[in-house]
């Protein structure tokens, strides 16, 4: 019916999840999914029996049913019936009192499209024209590095219309070696203001260094590698007091590291599941729905920290003394950095941030570690409470337990 009324694209959401085994328990945010779809608990994840073929079979059946319905109507292709509202009729044998006064003319009396079908001829789908990644993939040194698993380093200017920079290179690497099989290294340096999704979906073996600033969705879906964003050498402002990346960075990241010498916008680290990151401030909803990885924030943050967070650890520097009021307590708990392993993790990430970005804030913290450490809060979801980075007792047990 959607096609008959003019639809050319169709969305499948929850039904595809159900094909994988979801039972719509509606407790995804609690980390207790009874069929192992949305949980970090190993005992629950063991219950998940879904395989990609389940979804493939579901859509194959959808396609077969559509083919059958088209055959009954006398058409070969779904494209042949798009916009053909003349094939729709109101059922007069169904009388429902509450819809008796409802007119469906707006659905059945659409413009006649039986003869002129030219309106279905569109430009190439998803074409953005020439993009920066085309230039990168045309570079002989980068191509050689991909094909021979060697090293290459290049520098390019970048502007805010250059979106998803680095993603096509990731695709070329993944096509040849998979997600984690590339043994070479490609370093790309950029100067300017990057558009949306800078470094999205990059893989291990890639380092993207941006001197300037970036828009929303930095590191979206990144699987590995490093993204480094630092201030211009002639900057007259400090990173700790200014935004350097936009909203929703590290969305759904499954690996890699992000170091940004400045503040981030809202929803930083949303649905992050393995990436590590250091930033110098964040907006609202930081670490929302996070399931893994480690986030360090060396500055102020907005409200609703850790909402729906079921995995991973986060560290927040609280110089203003008001961080507890900004945390969503529904799932996570907060505590000071009480474990030696947690202190080591925090310090090593800040050191890496300092080394890569030259952050003045990081230098100050490291030079006065004993002063700043007590100011950090650690955000801990239940699934991480027994990890050595979050539990002081684990450190003691490691010392006291004799070797076998």
Short mmCIF file of C-alpha atoms in Angstrom, two decimals:
data_model
loop_
_atom_site.label_atom_id
_atom_site.label_comp_id
_atom_site.label_asym_id
_atom_site.label_seq_id
_atom_site.Cartn_x
_atom_site.Cartn_y
_atom_site.Cartn_z
CA UNK A 1 0.00 0.00 0.00
CA UNK A 2 2.87 2.37 0.73
CA UNK A 3 4.20 1.85 -2.80
CA UNK A 4 0.78 2.46 -4.31
CA UNK A 5 0.62 5.77 -2.47
CA UNK A 6 4.05 6.78 -3.80
CA UNK A 7 6.65 5.38 -1.43
CA UNK A 8 9.98 4.49 -3.03
CA UNK A 9 11.88 3.45 0.09
CA UNK A 10 10.74 1.30 3.01
CA UNK A 11 12.04 1.09 6.56
CA UNK A 12 12.22 -2.04 8.70
CA UNK A 13 13.08 -1.51 12.35
CA UNK A 14 11.79 -3.64 15.20
CA UNK A 15 10.59 -6.42 12.91
CA UNK A 16 14.16 -7.07 11.75
CA UNK A 17 15.28 -7.29 15.39
CA UNK A 18 12.52 -9.77 16.06
CA UNK A 19 13.81 -11.90 13.20
CA UNK A 20 17.10 -12.09 15.11
CA UNK A 21 15.33 -13.22 18.27
CA UNK A 22 14.24 -10.03 20.05
CA UNK A 23 11.03 -10.56 22.06
CA UNK A 24 10.39 -6.85 22.69
CA UNK A 25 10.81 -7.12 26.45
CA UNK A 26 11.44 -3.36 26.45
CA UNK A 27 14.18 -3.46 29.08
CA UNK A 28 17.15 -2.77 26.78
CA UNK A 29 18.40 0.04 29.03
CA UNK A 30 18.66 -2.20 32.10
CA UNK A 31 21.37 -4.57 30.77
CA UNK A 32 19.04 -7.52 31.51
CA UNK A 33 17.78 -8.53 28.07
CA UNK A 34 16.34 -12.04 28.58
CA UNK A 35 17.35 -13.22 25.11
CA UNK A 36 20.83 -11.71 25.06
CA UNK A 37 20.30 -9.05 22.38
CA UNK A 38 20.98 -5.89 24.41
CA UNK A 39 23.16 -6.84 27.35
CA UNK A 40 26.80 -7.02 28.40
CA UNK A 41 26.17 -9.90 30.83
CA UNK A 42 27.91 -13.02 29.54
CA UNK A 43 25.29 -15.41 30.97
CA UNK A 44 22.51 -13.54 29.16
CA UNK A 45 24.46 -13.10 25.93
CA UNK A 46 24.89 -16.86 25.84
CA UNK A 47 21.13 -17.11 25.26
CA UNK A 48 21.36 -15.23 21.97
CA UNK A 49 20.85 -17.66 19.10
CA UNK A 50 20.40 -15.22 16.24
CA UNK A 51 22.48 -15.47 13.07
CA UNK A 52 22.56 -13.17 10.02
CA UNK A 53 20.75 -15.80 7.97
CA UNK A 54 17.62 -15.27 10.08
CA UNK A 55 17.36 -11.68 8.87
CA UNK A 56 18.24 -12.67 5.31
CA UNK A 57 15.48 -15.31 5.32
CA UNK A 58 12.97 -12.83 6.72
CA UNK A 59 13.59 -10.35 3.91
CA UNK A 60 13.57 -13.17 1.36
CA UNK A 61 10.06 -14.06 2.54
CA UNK A 62 9.05 -10.39 2.39
CA UNK A 63 10.30 -10.21 -1.19
CA UNK A 64 8.45 -13.41 -2.12
CA UNK A 65 5.19 -12.12 -0.67
CA UNK A 66 5.57 -8.84 -2.54
CA UNK A 67 6.26 -10.77 -5.75
CA UNK A 68 3.12 -12.82 -5.20
CA UNK A 69 0.96 -9.74 -4.63
CA UNK A 70 2.39 -8.06 -7.71
CA UNK A 71 1.61 -11.14 -9.78
CA UNK A 72 -2.03 -11.03 -8.64
CA UNK A 73 -2.19 -7.40 -9.77
CA UNK A 74 -0.54 -8.22 -13.08
CA UNK A 75 2.78 -6.44 -12.58
CA UNK A 76 6.38 -7.64 -12.65
CA UNK A 77 8.18 -4.98 -10.62
CA UNK A 78 7.42 -3.00 -7.48
CA UNK A 79 8.59 0.07 -9.37
CA UNK A 80 5.69 -0.40 -11.78
CA UNK A 81 3.11 0.27 -9.07
CA UNK A 82 4.76 3.14 -7.20
CA UNK A 83 2.27 6.02 -7.10
CA UNK A 84 -0.53 3.97 -8.63
CA UNK A 85 -3.26 5.11 -6.23
CA UNK A 86 -5.81 4.21 -8.92
CA UNK A 87 -5.32 0.59 -7.83
CA UNK A 88 -6.59 1.41 -4.33
CA UNK A 89 -10.28 1.12 -3.46
CA UNK A 90 -12.09 1.90 -0.24
CA UNK A 91 -13.71 -1.19 1.27
CA UNK A 92 -17.45 -0.61 1.50
CA UNK A 93 -18.07 -3.87 3.34
CA UNK A 94 -16.36 -2.62 6.49
CA UNK A 95 -18.33 -0.22 8.67
CA UNK A 96 -16.65 1.21 11.75
CA UNK A 97 -18.66 3.85 13.57
CA UNK A 98 -15.73 5.99 14.72
CA UNK A 99 -14.35 6.27 11.14
CA UNK A 100 -17.68 6.72 9.36
CA UNK A 101 -17.05 10.41 8.76
CA UNK A 102 -13.45 9.89 7.63
CA UNK A 103 -12.75 10.58 3.94
CA UNK A 104 -9.93 8.66 2.26
CA UNK A 105 -9.98 10.71 -0.92
CA UNK A 106 -6.57 12.17 -0.05
CA UNK A 107 -5.14 8.65 -0.38
CA UNK A 108 -7.10 7.26 -3.29
CA UNK A 109 -7.54 10.34 -5.48
CA UNK A 110 -3.91 11.13 -6.22
CA UNK A 111 -2.53 12.47 -9.53
CA UNK A 112 -2.79 10.04 -12.46
CA UNK A 113 0.60 8.37 -12.91
CA UNK A 114 -0.43 5.51 -15.18
CA UNK A 115 1.22 6.86 -18.32
CA UNK A 116 3.84 9.39 -17.30
CA UNK A 117 6.38 7.60 -15.10
CA UNK A 118 9.24 10.03 -15.66
CA UNK A 119 8.94 11.36 -12.12
CA UNK A 120 10.57 8.15 -10.94
CA UNK A 121 13.79 8.92 -12.83
CA UNK A 122 16.13 10.35 -10.22
CA UNK A 123 19.79 11.21 -10.15
CA UNK A 124 22.29 8.62 -8.97
CA UNK A 125 21.30 7.47 -5.48
CA UNK A 126 23.55 8.63 -2.65
CA UNK A 127 25.90 10.53 -4.94
CA UNK A 128 27.67 13.44 -3.29
CA UNK A 129 29.82 14.22 -6.30
CA UNK A 130 33.61 14.42 -5.95
CA UNK A 131 34.73 14.20 -2.31
CA UNK A 132 38.05 14.43 -0.47
CA UNK A 133 38.24 10.65 -0.02
CA UNK A 134 38.30 10.28 -3.81
CA UNK A 135 41.47 12.37 -3.83
CA UNK A 136 42.93 10.29 -1.00
CA UNK A 137 42.20 7.01 -2.77
CA UNK A 138 43.74 8.36 -5.97
CA UNK A 139 47.03 9.03 -4.18
CA UNK A 140 49.65 6.51 -5.34
CA UNK A 141 51.39 6.38 -1.95
CA UNK A 142 48.16 5.60 -0.09
CA UNK A 143 47.16 2.94 -2.63
CA UNK A 144 50.61 1.35 -2.36
CA UNK A 145 50.36 1.29 1.44
CA UNK A 146 46.98 -0.45 1.25
CA UNK A 147 48.04 -3.05 -1.31
CA UNK A 148 51.44 -3.84 0.22
CA UNK A 149 50.55 -3.26 3.90
CA UNK A 150 53.27 -0.64 4.18
CA UNK A 151 53.32 2.91 5.56
CA UNK A 152 52.21 6.21 4.10
CA UNK A 153 51.81 9.72 5.47
CA UNK A 154 50.06 12.59 3.71
CA UNK A 155 48.87 16.11 4.55
CA UNK A 156 45.77 17.77 3.10
CA UNK A 157 43.68 20.90 3.67
CA UNK A 158 40.11 20.27 4.82
CA UNK A 159 36.90 22.32 4.91
CA UNK A 160 33.54 21.77 6.58
CA UNK A 161 31.94 20.38 3.42
CA UNK A 162 34.39 17.47 3.53
CA UNK A 163 32.32 14.83 5.31
CA UNK A 164 33.13 11.28 6.48
CA UNK A 165 36.79 11.82 5.63
CA UNK A 166 38.74 8.59 5.93
CA UNK A 167 35.73 6.31 5.60
CA UNK A 168 36.30 5.22 2.01
CA UNK A 169 39.90 4.39 2.81
CA UNK A 170 38.58 2.19 5.63
CA UNK A 171 36.29 0.52 3.11
CA UNK A 172 39.18 -0.18 0.75
CA UNK A 173 41.20 -1.68 3.61
CA UNK A 174 38.27 -3.76 4.91
CA UNK A 175 37.50 -5.07 1.43
CA UNK A 176 41.02 -6.45 1.15
CA UNK A 177 41.90 -7.41 4.74
CA UNK A 178 38.71 -7.37 6.81
CA UNK A 179 38.14 -5.26 9.89
CA UNK A 180 41.39 -6.08 11.69
CA UNK A 181 43.77 -7.66 9.17
CA UNK A 182 45.66 -4.61 7.92
CA UNK A 183 49.31 -4.63 9.10
CA UNK A 184 50.38 -1.38 7.45
CA UNK A 185 49.87 2.15 8.69
CA UNK A 186 48.35 5.19 7.03
CA UNK A 187 48.78 8.58 8.69
CA UNK A 188 46.64 11.40 7.34
CA UNK A 189 47.16 14.97 8.54
CA UNK A 190 44.56 17.65 7.92
CA UNK A 191 44.50 21.38 8.46
CA UNK A 192 41.23 23.28 8.69
CA UNK A 193 37.64 22.67 9.74
CA UNK A 194 36.33 19.15 9.13
CA UNK A 195 32.73 18.43 8.19
CA UNK A 196 30.46 15.88 9.82
CA UNK A 197 31.59 12.34 10.64
CA UNK A 198 35.34 12.98 10.47
CA UNK A 199 37.04 9.59 10.88
CA UNK A 200 33.81 7.60 10.81
CA UNK A 201 34.33 3.82 10.67
CA UNK A 202 38.13 4.00 10.54
CA UNK A 203 40.08 0.80 11.19
CA UNK A 204 43.24 -0.31 12.99
CA UNK A 205 46.30 0.94 11.15
CA UNK A 206 44.89 4.41 10.49
CA UNK A 207 45.77 7.67 12.25
CA UNK A 208 43.86 10.84 11.41
CA UNK A 209 45.34 14.04 12.83
CA UNK A 210 43.36 17.24 12.47
CA UNK A 211 44.81 20.63 13.30
CA UNK A 212 41.75 22.82 13.60
CA UNK A 213 38.25 21.73 14.57
CA UNK A 214 35.60 19.18 13.61
CA UNK A 215 31.83 19.07 13.31
CA UNK A 216 29.40 16.48 14.70
CA UNK A 217 29.83 12.68 14.72
CA UNK A 218 33.65 12.52 14.93
CA UNK A 219 34.70 8.87 15.10
CA UNK A 220 31.21 7.53 14.48
CA UNK A 221 31.39 3.74 14.37
CA UNK A 222 35.20 3.73 14.43
CA UNK A 223 36.65 0.26 14.89
CA UNK A 224 40.28 1.08 15.54
CA UNK A 225 43.10 3.49 14.84
CA UNK A 226 43.47 6.96 16.29
CA UNK A 227 41.83 10.33 15.79
CA UNK A 228 43.81 13.29 17.10
CA UNK A 229 42.35 16.79 17.07
CA UNK A 230 44.51 19.65 18.26
CA UNK A 231 44.63 23.42 18.23
CA UNK A 232 46.31 25.41 15.46
CA UNK A 233 49.81 26.48 16.41
CA UNK A 234 48.78 30.13 16.21
CA UNK A 235 45.64 29.71 18.33
CA UNK A 236 45.06 32.58 20.76
CA UNK A 237 42.66 30.57 22.93
CA UNK A 238 43.00 27.53 25.20
CA UNK A 239 41.49 24.16 24.37
CA UNK A 240 40.12 23.57 27.86
CA UNK A 241 37.78 26.55 27.51
CA UNK A 242 36.61 26.08 23.92
CA UNK A 243 34.75 23.48 21.88
CA UNK A 244 36.82 21.64 19.28
CA UNK A 245 34.38 18.89 18.21
CA UNK A 246 30.60 18.84 17.81
CA UNK A 247 27.80 16.60 19.06
CA UNK A 248 27.40 12.82 19.19
CA UNK A 249 31.07 11.96 18.74
CA UNK A 250 32.13 8.30 19.04
CA UNK A 251 28.55 7.21 18.31
CA UNK A 252 28.56 3.41 18.29
CA UNK A 253 32.37 3.16 18.22
CA UNK A 254 33.74 -0.38 18.63
CA UNK A 255 37.43 0.40 19.06
CA UNK A 256 40.24 2.88 18.62
CA UNK A 257 41.14 6.11 20.42
CA UNK A 258 40.11 9.76 20.19
CA UNK A 259 42.12 12.60 21.69
CA UNK A 260 40.63 16.08 21.34
CA UNK A 261 42.38 19.13 22.77
CA UNK A 262 39.16 20.93 23.64
CA UNK A 263 35.57 20.44 24.65
CA UNK A 264 32.93 18.29 22.93
CA UNK A 265 29.24 18.95 22.39
CA UNK A 266 26.29 16.89 23.58
CA UNK A 267 25.97 13.11 23.70
CA UNK A 268 29.69 12.41 23.61
CA UNK A 269 30.39 8.67 23.60
CA UNK A 270 26.75 7.69 23.03
CA UNK A 271 26.56 3.93 22.47
CA UNK A 272 30.35 3.67 22.59
CA UNK A 273 31.21 0.04 23.12
CA UNK A 274 35.01 -0.17 23.11
CA UNK A 275 36.74 3.06 22.11
CA UNK A 276 38.86 5.15 24.47
CA UNK A 277 38.80 8.92 24.46
CA UNK A 278 40.08 12.00 26.26
CA UNK A 279 38.39 15.39 25.91
CA UNK A 280 38.47 18.57 27.96
CA UNK A 281 34.78 19.14 28.59
CA UNK A 282 31.39 17.90 27.36
CA UNK A 283 27.77 18.92 26.97
CA UNK A 284 24.66 17.09 28.16
CA UNK A 285 24.12 13.31 28.05
CA UNK A 286 27.81 12.31 28.05
CA UNK A 287 28.34 8.50 27.91
CA UNK A 288 24.66 7.89 27.15
CA UNK A 289 23.90 4.19 26.49
CA UNK A 290 27.61 3.42 26.60
CA UNK A 291 28.41 -0.31 26.79
CA UNK A 292 32.22 -0.44 26.90
CA UNK A 293 35.50 1.42 26.55
CA UNK A 294 36.88 4.27 28.64
CA UNK A 295 36.14 8.01 28.53
CA UNK A 296 38.10 10.75 30.31
CA UNK A 297 36.72 14.28 30.59
CA UNK A 298 39.20 16.87 31.86
CA UNK A 299 36.69 19.64 32.37
CA UNK A 300 33.06 20.53 33.09
CA UNK A 301 30.19 18.51 31.71
CA UNK A 302 26.45 18.94 31.28
CA UNK A 303 23.55 17.09 32.85
CA UNK A 304 22.36 13.47 32.54
CA UNK A 305 25.77 11.82 32.56
CA UNK A 306 25.67 8.03 32.18
CA UNK A 307 21.98 7.70 31.27
CA UNK A 308 21.44 4.11 30.13
CA UNK A 309 25.16 3.35 30.52
CA UNK A 310 25.61 -0.40 31.03
CA UNK A 311 29.33 -0.92 30.40
CA UNK A 312 32.72 0.74 30.27
CA UNK A 313 34.23 3.25 32.66
CA UNK A 314 34.34 7.04 32.63
CA UNK A 315 36.44 9.53 34.54
CA UNK A 316 35.40 13.14 35.14
CA UNK A 317 37.53 15.93 36.60
CA UNK A 318 35.34 17.87 39.02
CA UNK A 319 37.08 21.14 39.83
CA UNK A 320 33.76 22.88 40.49
CA UNK A 321 32.57 20.30 43.02
CA UNK A 322 29.13 19.75 41.46
CA UNK A 323 29.58 16.64 39.32
CA UNK A 324 27.34 14.33 41.42
CA UNK A 325 24.33 16.52 40.64
CA UNK A 326 24.85 15.98 36.91
CA UNK A 327 24.77 12.19 36.94
CA UNK A 328 21.73 10.10 36.02
CA UNK A 329 21.66 7.61 38.92
CA UNK A 330 19.22 5.11 37.41
CA UNK A 331 21.95 2.61 36.51
CA UNK A 332 25.45 3.91 37.27
CA UNK A 333 27.18 4.70 40.51
CA UNK A 334 29.99 7.18 41.03
CA UNK A 335 33.04 6.89 43.21
CA UNK A 336 36.48 8.37 43.55
CA UNK A 337 39.34 6.58 41.79
CA UNK A 338 39.93 4.01 44.51
CA UNK A 339 41.79 1.23 42.66
CA UNK A 340 45.42 1.38 41.60
CA UNK A 341 44.50 -0.12 38.23
CA UNK A 342 41.93 2.64 37.75
CA UNK A 343 44.51 5.30 38.58
CA UNK A 344 46.94 3.73 36.11
CA UNK A 345 44.29 3.63 33.39
CA UNK A 346 43.36 7.27 33.99
CA UNK A 347 46.95 8.48 34.11
CA UNK A 348 48.01 6.56 31.00
CA UNK A 349 45.12 7.97 28.98
CA UNK A 350 45.89 11.53 30.09
CA UNK A 351 49.56 10.97 29.24
CA UNK A 352 48.63 9.71 25.78
CA UNK A 353 46.39 12.75 25.35
CA UNK A 354 49.25 15.05 26.36
CA UNK A 355 51.74 13.35 24.03
CA UNK A 356 49.44 13.51 21.00
CA UNK A 357 47.79 16.91 21.37
CA UNK A 358 50.20 18.92 23.51
CA UNK A 359 47.29 19.75 25.82
CA UNK A 360 48.21 22.34 28.43
CA UNK A 361 45.47 21.01 30.70
CA UNK A 362 46.87 17.50 30.54
CA UNK A 363 50.38 18.80 31.26
CA UNK A 364 49.13 20.64 34.33
CA UNK A 365 47.28 17.59 35.67
CA UNK A 366 50.22 15.24 35.16
CA UNK A 367 52.66 17.68 36.76
CA UNK A 368 50.40 17.95 39.83
CA UNK A 369 49.00 14.43 39.92
CA UNK A 370 48.55 14.11 43.67
CA UNK A 371 46.58 17.36 43.68
CA UNK A 372 44.25 16.50 40.80
CA UNK A 373 43.64 12.77 41.37
CA UNK A 374 41.24 13.31 44.31
CA UNK A 375 39.15 15.60 42.09
CA UNK A 376 38.29 12.83 39.64
CA UNK A 377 35.04 10.88 39.80
CA UNK A 378 34.76 7.42 38.27
CA UNK A 379 31.41 6.47 36.72
CA UNK A 380 30.81 2.74 37.18
CA UNK A 381 27.87 0.73 35.80
CA UNK A 382 27.01 -2.53 37.61
CA UNK A 383 28.71 -4.71 34.99
CA UNK A 384 32.07 -3.04 35.72
CA UNK A 385 31.88 -2.94 39.52
CA UNK A 386 34.07 -6.03 39.91
CA UNK A 387 36.70 -4.94 37.42
CA UNK A 388 40.18 -4.21 38.83
CA UNK A 389 39.96 -0.59 37.68
CA UNK A 390 36.88 -0.04 39.84
CA UNK A 391 37.39 -2.22 42.92
CA UNK A 392 40.14 -1.70 45.45
CA UNK A 393 39.70 -5.20 46.94
CA UNK A 394 40.73 -6.80 43.66
CA UNK A 395 44.15 -5.23 44.00
CA UNK A 396 44.54 -6.68 47.49
CA UNK A 397 43.39 -10.13 46.38
CA UNK A 398 45.99 -10.16 43.62
CA UNK A 399 48.72 -9.57 46.17
CA UNK A 400 47.49 -11.99 48.83
CA UNK A 401 46.55 -14.93 46.62
CA UNK A 402 49.56 -17.32 46.48
CA UNK A 403 50.76 -18.62 43.15
CA UNK A 404 49.59 -22.16 42.32
#
